[in-house]
mmCIF file of C-alpha atoms in Angstrom:
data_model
loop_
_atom_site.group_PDB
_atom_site.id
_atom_site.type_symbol
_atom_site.label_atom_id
_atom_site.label_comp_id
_atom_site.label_asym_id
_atom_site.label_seq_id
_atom_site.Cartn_x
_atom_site.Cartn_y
_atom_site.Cartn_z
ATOM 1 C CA UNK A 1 33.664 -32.013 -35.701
ATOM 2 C CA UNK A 2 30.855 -30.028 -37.473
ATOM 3 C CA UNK A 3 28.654 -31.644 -35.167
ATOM 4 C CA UNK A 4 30.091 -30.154 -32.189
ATOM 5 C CA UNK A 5 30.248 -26.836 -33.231
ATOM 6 C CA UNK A 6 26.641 -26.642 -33.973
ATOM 7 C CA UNK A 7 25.821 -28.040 -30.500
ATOM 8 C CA UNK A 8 28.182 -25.669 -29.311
ATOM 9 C CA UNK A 9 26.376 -22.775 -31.281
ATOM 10 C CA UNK A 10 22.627 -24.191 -30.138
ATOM 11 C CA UNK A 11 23.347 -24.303 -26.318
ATOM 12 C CA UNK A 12 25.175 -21.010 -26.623
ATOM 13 C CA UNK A 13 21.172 -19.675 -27.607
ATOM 14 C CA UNK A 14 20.062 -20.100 -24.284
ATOM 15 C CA UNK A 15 19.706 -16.824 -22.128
ATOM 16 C CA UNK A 16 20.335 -17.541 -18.706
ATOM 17 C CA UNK A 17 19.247 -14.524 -16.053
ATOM 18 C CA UNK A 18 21.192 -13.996 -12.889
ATOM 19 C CA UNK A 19 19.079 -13.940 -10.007
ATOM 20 C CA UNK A 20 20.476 -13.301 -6.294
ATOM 21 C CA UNK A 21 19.236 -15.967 -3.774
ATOM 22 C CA UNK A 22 19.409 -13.665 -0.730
ATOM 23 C CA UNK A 23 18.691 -16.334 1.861
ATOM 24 C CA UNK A 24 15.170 -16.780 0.111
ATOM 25 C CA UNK A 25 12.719 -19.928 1.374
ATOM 26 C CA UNK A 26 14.888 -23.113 -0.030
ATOM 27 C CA UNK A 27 14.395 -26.812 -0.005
ATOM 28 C CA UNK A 28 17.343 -29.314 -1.203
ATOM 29 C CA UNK A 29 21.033 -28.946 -0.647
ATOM 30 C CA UNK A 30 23.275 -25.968 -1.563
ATOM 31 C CA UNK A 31 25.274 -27.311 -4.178
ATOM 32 C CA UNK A 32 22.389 -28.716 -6.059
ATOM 33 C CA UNK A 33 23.398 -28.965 -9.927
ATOM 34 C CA UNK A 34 20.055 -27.604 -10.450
ATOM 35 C CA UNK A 35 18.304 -24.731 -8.875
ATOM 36 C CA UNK A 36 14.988 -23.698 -9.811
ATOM 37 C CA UNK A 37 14.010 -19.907 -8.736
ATOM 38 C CA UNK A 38 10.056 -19.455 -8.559
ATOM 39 C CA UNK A 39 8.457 -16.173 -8.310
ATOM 40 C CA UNK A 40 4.973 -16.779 -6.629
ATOM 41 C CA UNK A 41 1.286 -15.694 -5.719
ATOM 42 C CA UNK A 42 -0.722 -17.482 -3.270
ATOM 43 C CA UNK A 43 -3.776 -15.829 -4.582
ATOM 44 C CA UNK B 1 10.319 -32.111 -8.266
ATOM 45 C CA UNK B 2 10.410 -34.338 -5.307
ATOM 46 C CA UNK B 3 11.852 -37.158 -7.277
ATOM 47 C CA UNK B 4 14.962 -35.848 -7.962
ATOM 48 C CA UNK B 5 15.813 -35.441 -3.954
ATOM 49 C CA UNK B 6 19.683 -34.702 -3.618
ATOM 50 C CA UNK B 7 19.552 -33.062 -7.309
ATOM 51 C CA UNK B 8 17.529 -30.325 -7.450
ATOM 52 C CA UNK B 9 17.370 -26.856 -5.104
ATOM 53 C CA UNK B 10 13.810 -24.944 -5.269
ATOM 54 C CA UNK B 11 13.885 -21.021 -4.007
ATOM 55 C CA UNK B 12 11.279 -19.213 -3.239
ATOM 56 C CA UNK B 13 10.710 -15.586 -4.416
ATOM 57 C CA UNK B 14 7.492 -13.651 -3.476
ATOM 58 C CA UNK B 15 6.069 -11.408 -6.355
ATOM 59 C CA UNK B 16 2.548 -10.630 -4.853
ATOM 60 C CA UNK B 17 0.133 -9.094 -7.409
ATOM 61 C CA UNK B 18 -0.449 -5.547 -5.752
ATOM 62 C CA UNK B 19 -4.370 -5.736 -7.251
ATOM 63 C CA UNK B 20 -5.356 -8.413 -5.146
ATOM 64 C CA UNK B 21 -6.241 -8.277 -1.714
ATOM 65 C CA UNK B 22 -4.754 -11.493 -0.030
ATOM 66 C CA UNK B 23 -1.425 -11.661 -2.127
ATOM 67 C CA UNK B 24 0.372 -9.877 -0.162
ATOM 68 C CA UNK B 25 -0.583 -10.997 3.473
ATOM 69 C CA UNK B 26 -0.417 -14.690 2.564
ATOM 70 C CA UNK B 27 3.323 -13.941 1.351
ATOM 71 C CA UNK B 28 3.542 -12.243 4.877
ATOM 72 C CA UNK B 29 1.902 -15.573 6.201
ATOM 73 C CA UNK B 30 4.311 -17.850 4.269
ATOM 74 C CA UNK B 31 7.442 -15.712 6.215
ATOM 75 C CA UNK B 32 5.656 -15.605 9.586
ATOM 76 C CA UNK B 33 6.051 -19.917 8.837
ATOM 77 C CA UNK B 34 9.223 -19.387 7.880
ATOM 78 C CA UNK B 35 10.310 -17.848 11.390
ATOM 79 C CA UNK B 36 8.872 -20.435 13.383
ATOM 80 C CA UNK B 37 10.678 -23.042 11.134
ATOM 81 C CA UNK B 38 7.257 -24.572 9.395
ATOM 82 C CA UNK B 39 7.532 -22.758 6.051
ATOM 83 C CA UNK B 40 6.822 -25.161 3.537
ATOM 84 C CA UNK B 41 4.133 -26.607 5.458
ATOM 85 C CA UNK B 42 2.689 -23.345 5.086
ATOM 86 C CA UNK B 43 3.464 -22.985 1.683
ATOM 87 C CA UNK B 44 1.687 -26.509 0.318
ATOM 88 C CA UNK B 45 -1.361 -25.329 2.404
ATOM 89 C CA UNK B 46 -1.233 -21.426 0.949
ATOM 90 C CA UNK B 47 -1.443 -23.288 -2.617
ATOM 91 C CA UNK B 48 -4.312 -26.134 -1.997
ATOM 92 C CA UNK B 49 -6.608 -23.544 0.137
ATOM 93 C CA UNK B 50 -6.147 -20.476 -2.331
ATOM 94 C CA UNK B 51 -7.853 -18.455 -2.488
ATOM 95 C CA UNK B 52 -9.063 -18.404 0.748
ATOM 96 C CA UNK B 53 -6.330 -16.553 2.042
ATOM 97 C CA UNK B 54 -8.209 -13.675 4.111
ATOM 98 C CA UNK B 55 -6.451 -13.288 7.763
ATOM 99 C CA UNK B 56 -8.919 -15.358 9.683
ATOM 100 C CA UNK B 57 -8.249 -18.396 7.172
ATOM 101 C CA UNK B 58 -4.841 -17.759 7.537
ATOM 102 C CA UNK B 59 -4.632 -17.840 11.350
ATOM 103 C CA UNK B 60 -6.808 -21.320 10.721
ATOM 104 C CA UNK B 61 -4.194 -22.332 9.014
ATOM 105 C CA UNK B 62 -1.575 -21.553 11.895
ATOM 106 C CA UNK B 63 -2.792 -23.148 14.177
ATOM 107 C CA UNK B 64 -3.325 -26.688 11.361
ATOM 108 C CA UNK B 65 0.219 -26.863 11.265
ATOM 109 C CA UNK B 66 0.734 -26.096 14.734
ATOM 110 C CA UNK B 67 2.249 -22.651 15.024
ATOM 111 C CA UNK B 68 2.104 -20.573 17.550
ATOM 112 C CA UNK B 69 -0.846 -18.304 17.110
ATOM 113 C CA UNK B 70 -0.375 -15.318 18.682
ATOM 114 C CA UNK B 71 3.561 -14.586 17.395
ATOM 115 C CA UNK B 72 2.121 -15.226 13.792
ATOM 116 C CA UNK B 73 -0.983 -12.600 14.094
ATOM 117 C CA UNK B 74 1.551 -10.335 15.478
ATOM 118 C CA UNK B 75 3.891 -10.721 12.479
ATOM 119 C CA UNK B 76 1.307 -10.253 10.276
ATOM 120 C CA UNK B 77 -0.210 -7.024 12.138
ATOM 121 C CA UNK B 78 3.195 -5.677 12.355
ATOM 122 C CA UNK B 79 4.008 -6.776 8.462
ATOM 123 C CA UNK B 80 7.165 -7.795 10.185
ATOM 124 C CA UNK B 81 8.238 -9.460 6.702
ATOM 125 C CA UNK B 82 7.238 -6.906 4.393
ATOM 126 C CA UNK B 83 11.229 -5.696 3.745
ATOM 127 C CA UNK B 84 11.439 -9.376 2.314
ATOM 128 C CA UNK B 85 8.433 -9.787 0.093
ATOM 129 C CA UNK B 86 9.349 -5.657 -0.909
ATOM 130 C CA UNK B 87 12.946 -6.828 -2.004
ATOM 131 C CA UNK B 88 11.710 -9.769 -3.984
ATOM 132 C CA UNK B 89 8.951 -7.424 -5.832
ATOM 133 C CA UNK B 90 12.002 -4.839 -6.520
ATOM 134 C CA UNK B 91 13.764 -8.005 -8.002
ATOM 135 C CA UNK B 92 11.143 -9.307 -10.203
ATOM 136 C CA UNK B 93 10.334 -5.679 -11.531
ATOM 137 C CA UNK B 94 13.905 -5.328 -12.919
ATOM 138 C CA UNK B 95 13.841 -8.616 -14.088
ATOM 139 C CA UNK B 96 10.612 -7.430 -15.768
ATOM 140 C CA UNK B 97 8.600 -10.628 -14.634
ATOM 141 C CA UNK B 98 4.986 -9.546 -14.909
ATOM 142 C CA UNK B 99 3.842 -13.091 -14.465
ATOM 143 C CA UNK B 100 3.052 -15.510 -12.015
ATOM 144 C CA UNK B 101 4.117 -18.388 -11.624
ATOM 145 C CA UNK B 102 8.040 -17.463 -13.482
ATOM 146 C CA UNK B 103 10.835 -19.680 -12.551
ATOM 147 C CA UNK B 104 14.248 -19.648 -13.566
ATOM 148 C CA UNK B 105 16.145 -22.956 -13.641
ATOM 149 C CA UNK B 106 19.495 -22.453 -13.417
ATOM 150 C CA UNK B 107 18.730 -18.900 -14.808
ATOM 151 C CA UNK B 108 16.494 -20.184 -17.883
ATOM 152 C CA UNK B 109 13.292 -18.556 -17.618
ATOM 153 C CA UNK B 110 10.082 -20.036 -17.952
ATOM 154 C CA UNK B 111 6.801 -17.614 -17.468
ATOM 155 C CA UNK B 112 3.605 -19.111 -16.391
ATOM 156 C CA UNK B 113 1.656 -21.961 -15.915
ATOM 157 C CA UNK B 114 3.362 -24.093 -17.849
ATOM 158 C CA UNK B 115 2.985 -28.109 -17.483
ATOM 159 C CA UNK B 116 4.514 -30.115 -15.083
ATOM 160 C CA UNK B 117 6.493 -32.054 -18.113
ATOM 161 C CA UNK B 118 7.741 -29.244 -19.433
ATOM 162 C CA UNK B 119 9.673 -28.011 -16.458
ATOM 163 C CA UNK B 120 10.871 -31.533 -15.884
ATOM 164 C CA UNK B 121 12.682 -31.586 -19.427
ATOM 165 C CA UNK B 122 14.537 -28.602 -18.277
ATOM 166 C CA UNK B 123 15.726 -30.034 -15.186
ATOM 167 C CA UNK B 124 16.413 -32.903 -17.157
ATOM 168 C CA UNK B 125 18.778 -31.040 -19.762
ATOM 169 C CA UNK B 126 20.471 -29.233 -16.980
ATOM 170 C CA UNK B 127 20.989 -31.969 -15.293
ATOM 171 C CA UNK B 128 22.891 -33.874 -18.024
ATOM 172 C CA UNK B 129 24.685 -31.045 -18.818
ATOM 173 C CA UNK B 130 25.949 -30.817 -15.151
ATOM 174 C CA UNK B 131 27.100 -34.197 -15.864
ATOM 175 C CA UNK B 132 29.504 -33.479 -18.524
#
């Protein structure tokens, strides 16, 4: 029980940002469970 | 983050730095690609030649992956893409990202560089705890 309330605390730690997708570049389906956002320079 | 296929959804976001000359045309490049369907050819090629990313390189590069020439020098002329890579610099500014590369998987930030291993135990957490 004590267990699972600090897990529950930890993961409640993590800051997670909203950012809108806006029909950016993608590879991989839509309803990935995991999407990874990359801001990038070519130079 | 090829191995995990089906799993895993990459976006890209262009966040050219404004202090150095080829940033921005090779994001313009990257879109021209994108219009003619051949974007992340362009892409992997943008990342192994940089940074030889001036316009006659980049046109070289066109034609490697076989686009058509002539509609990509125009869209890069005509900076028909620059709304795009503009909207993307206006997001990572009020996001203040001041670093290349930043991702955000599934909105947990990571700036920089970082090692391949490291991103891959991210991926790895969110993945298990899509599983729950």
């Amino acid at each position: 029980m004590l267990i699972g309330l600090l897990v529950g605390t930890s993961s409640a730690e993590i800051t997670r940002y909203s950012v809108p997708l806006d029909g950016s570049p993608s590879l991989g389906p839509n309803g990935a469970p995991v999407t990874i956002i990359e801001f990038i320079d070519y130079q | 983050m090829k191995e995990y296929g089906q799993k895993v959804r990459l976006v890209i976001k262009f966040y050219p730095y404004k202090y150095r000359d080829f940033a921005r045309i090779s994001a313009g490049a990257a879109l021209a690609a994108y219009d003619q369907g051949k974007f992340w050819e362009m892409h992997r090629l943008l990342l192994k030649r940089s940074p030889k990313l001036d316009q006659t390189n980049l046109i070289k590069y066109a034609k490697e992956i076989g686009l058509d020439a002539d509609k990509f020098r125009e869209s890069l002329d005509t900076r028909k893409n620059d709304g795009i890579i503009e909207r993307d610099v206006k997001l990572a500014l009020s996001l203040d990202l001041y670093n290349t590369p930043t991702f955000f998987i599934n909105g947990r930030r990571v700036i920089g560089d970082v090692p391949y291993e490291y991103l891959k135990k991210i991926v790895v957490e969110e993945l298990n705890a899509a599983k729950k």
